[in-house]
Amino acid sequence: MSGSKRTRMTLEEMQNAIAARQDESDWEGVRQRIEAGLDPEPDEDSPDATELMRAALQQKRGRPPSLNPKTQIAIRLDRDIVEAFRAGGPGWQTRMNAALREWLAAHPH
């Protein structure tokens, strides 16, 4: 950023400056720019950083939407049935779903 002043500090000096609220960041200016909808100034040390940061912020978080979403339900099952499926380890709900699907295929409506 043009006109910026760089200062060398030790970690302890930085921590003390932050604790004393003596950092030289213009946080009020940052807030005003955000509220005004102004884009950040490009960083001359890393010109691609602004675009990379913007792209990272636009990435959607979480699991991508499924093409075949599941329906969440509450169901009461006998303990021995649940224990038998859980004994198989991770993926027991998927195996239970497959067993129900197999039963439906063998018993059409």
mmCIF file of C-alpha atoms in Angstrom:
data_model
loop_
_atom_site.group_PDB
_atom_site.id
_atom_site.type_symbol
_atom_site.label_atom_id
_atom_site.label_comp_id
_atom_site.label_asym_id
_atom_site.label_seq_id
_atom_site.Cartn_x
_atom_site.Cartn_y
_atom_site.Cartn_z
ATOM 1 C CA MET A 1 0.000 0.000 0.000
ATOM 2 C CA SER A 2 1.506 3.290 -1.016
ATOM 3 C CA GLY A 3 2.478 5.663 1.759
ATOM 4 C CA SER A 4 2.409 2.981 4.420
ATOM 5 C CA LYS A 5 5.024 3.128 7.154
ATOM 6 C CA ARG A 6 6.719 -0.125 8.106
ATOM 7 C CA THR A 7 8.126 -0.636 11.577
ATOM 8 C CA ARG A 8 10.125 -3.534 12.948
ATOM 9 C CA MET A 9 8.974 -4.843 16.310
ATOM 10 C CA THR A 10 9.635 -7.873 18.401
ATOM 11 C CA LEU A 11 6.724 -10.133 19.247
ATOM 12 C CA GLU A 12 6.663 -8.760 22.784
ATOM 13 C CA GLU A 13 6.644 -5.164 21.494
ATOM 14 C CA MET A 14 3.785 -6.000 19.143
ATOM 15 C CA GLN A 15 1.781 -7.628 21.924
ATOM 16 C CA ASN A 16 2.370 -4.619 24.179
ATOM 17 C CA ALA A 17 1.358 -2.193 21.413
ATOM 18 C CA ILE A 18 -1.828 -4.144 20.735
ATOM 19 C CA ALA A 19 -2.638 -4.332 24.448
ATOM 20 C CA ALA A 20 -2.085 -0.562 24.735
ATOM 21 C CA ARG A 21 -4.181 -0.082 21.565
ATOM 22 C CA GLN A 22 -1.201 1.569 19.879
ATOM 23 C CA ASP A 23 -1.282 -0.378 16.654
ATOM 24 C CA GLU A 24 -1.187 1.826 13.593
ATOM 25 C CA SER A 25 -4.018 0.144 11.746
ATOM 26 C CA ASP A 26 -6.793 2.487 10.704
ATOM 27 C CA TRP A 27 -9.670 0.263 11.828
ATOM 28 C CA GLU A 28 -12.160 3.119 11.702
ATOM 29 C CA GLY A 29 -11.187 3.726 8.073
ATOM 30 C CA VAL A 30 -11.621 0.027 7.350
ATOM 31 C CA ARG A 31 -15.105 0.064 8.904
ATOM 32 C CA GLN A 32 -16.080 3.133 6.869
ATOM 33 C CA ARG A 33 -14.875 1.525 3.625
ATOM 34 C CA ILE A 34 -16.828 -1.661 4.372
ATOM 35 C CA GLU A 35 -19.990 0.298 5.183
ATOM 36 C CA ALA A 36 -19.570 2.350 1.992
ATOM 37 C CA GLY A 37 -19.159 -0.848 -0.037
ATOM 38 C CA LEU A 38 -15.691 0.126 -1.261
ATOM 39 C CA ASP A 39 -13.313 -2.589 -2.426
ATOM 40 C CA PRO A 40 -9.994 -2.949 -0.616
ATOM 41 C CA GLU A 41 -6.919 -1.392 -2.165
ATOM 42 C CA PRO A 42 -4.738 -3.921 -3.968
ATOM 43 C CA ASP A 43 -1.746 -5.119 -1.983
ATOM 44 C CA GLU A 44 1.361 -4.170 -3.949
ATOM 45 C CA ASP A 45 3.404 -6.845 -2.139
ATOM 46 C CA SER A 46 1.015 -9.565 -3.275
ATOM 47 C CA PRO A 47 -1.206 -8.334 -6.115
ATOM 48 C CA ASP A 48 -3.058 -11.658 -6.450
ATOM 49 C CA ALA A 49 -3.965 -11.747 -2.749
ATOM 50 C CA THR A 50 -7.018 -9.514 -3.112
ATOM 51 C CA GLU A 51 -8.542 -11.732 -5.791
ATOM 52 C CA LEU A 52 -7.617 -14.902 -3.891
ATOM 53 C CA MET A 53 -9.206 -13.554 -0.709
ATOM 54 C CA ARG A 54 -12.347 -12.517 -2.585
ATOM 55 C CA ALA A 55 -12.597 -15.962 -4.208
ATOM 56 C CA ALA A 56 -12.113 -17.691 -0.844
ATOM 57 C CA LEU A 57 -14.902 -15.623 0.705
ATOM 58 C CA GLN A 58 -17.286 -16.538 -2.110
ATOM 59 C CA GLN A 59 -16.720 -20.277 -1.720
ATOM 60 C CA LYS A 60 -19.738 -22.014 -0.327
ATOM 61 C CA ARG A 61 -19.236 -23.779 2.959
ATOM 62 C CA GLY A 62 -20.524 -27.114 4.103
ATOM 63 C CA ARG A 63 -21.462 -30.238 2.247
ATOM 64 C CA PRO A 64 -22.492 -29.751 -1.386
ATOM 65 C CA PRO A 65 -26.171 -30.415 -2.075
ATOM 66 C CA SER A 66 -26.928 -34.061 -2.772
ATOM 67 C CA LEU A 67 -28.589 -35.188 -5.974
ATOM 68 C CA ASN A 68 -30.505 -37.747 -3.888
ATOM 69 C CA PRO A 69 -31.098 -36.107 -0.489
ATOM 70 C CA LYS A 70 -32.069 -38.263 2.484
ATOM 71 C CA THR A 71 -35.114 -37.677 4.672
ATOM 72 C CA GLN A 72 -34.384 -37.428 8.362
ATOM 73 C CA ILE A 73 -36.869 -39.301 10.563
ATOM 74 C CA ALA A 74 -37.184 -40.536 14.122
ATOM 75 C CA ILE A 75 -37.860 -44.277 14.355
ATOM 76 C CA ARG A 76 -37.962 -46.767 17.218
ATOM 77 C CA LEU A 77 -36.220 -50.079 16.548
ATOM 78 C CA ASP A 78 -35.450 -53.085 18.707
ATOM 79 C CA ARG A 79 -32.139 -52.692 20.507
ATOM 80 C CA ASP A 80 -30.665 -55.925 19.106
ATOM 81 C CA ILE A 81 -31.300 -54.776 15.521
ATOM 82 C CA VAL A 82 -29.564 -51.433 16.074
ATOM 83 C CA GLU A 83 -26.674 -53.105 17.925
ATOM 84 C CA ALA A 84 -26.199 -55.609 15.090
ATOM 85 C CA PHE A 85 -25.918 -52.842 12.489
ATOM 86 C CA ARG A 86 -23.691 -50.678 14.713
ATOM 87 C CA ALA A 87 -21.398 -53.641 15.381
ATOM 88 C CA GLY A 88 -20.363 -53.439 11.725
ATOM 89 C CA GLY A 89 -18.686 -50.098 12.431
ATOM 90 C CA PRO A 90 -18.950 -46.829 10.524
ATOM 91 C CA GLY A 91 -21.501 -46.823 7.736
ATOM 92 C CA TRP A 92 -24.103 -48.755 9.718
ATOM 93 C CA GLN A 93 -26.898 -46.369 8.714
ATOM 94 C CA THR A 94 -25.972 -46.805 5.049
ATOM 95 C CA ARG A 95 -26.060 -50.591 5.493
ATOM 96 C CA MET A 96 -29.435 -50.350 7.215
ATOM 97 C CA ASN A 97 -30.722 -48.232 4.318
ATOM 98 C CA ALA A 98 -29.434 -50.866 1.843
ATOM 99 C CA ALA A 99 -31.151 -53.664 3.807
ATOM 100 C CA LEU A 100 -34.451 -51.784 3.716
ATOM 101 C CA ARG A 101 -34.023 -51.124 -0.014
ATOM 102 C CA GLU A 102 -33.332 -54.843 -0.582
ATOM 103 C CA TRP A 103 -36.477 -55.762 1.360
ATOM 104 C CA LEU A 104 -38.548 -53.307 -0.710
ATOM 105 C CA ALA A 105 -37.200 -54.815 -3.942
ATOM 106 C CA ALA A 106 -38.195 -58.305 -2.747
ATOM 107 C CA HIS A 107 -41.655 -57.116 -1.609
ATOM 108 C CA PRO A 108 -43.103 -54.782 -4.272
ATOM 109 C CA HIS A 109 -46.135 -52.776 -3.195
#
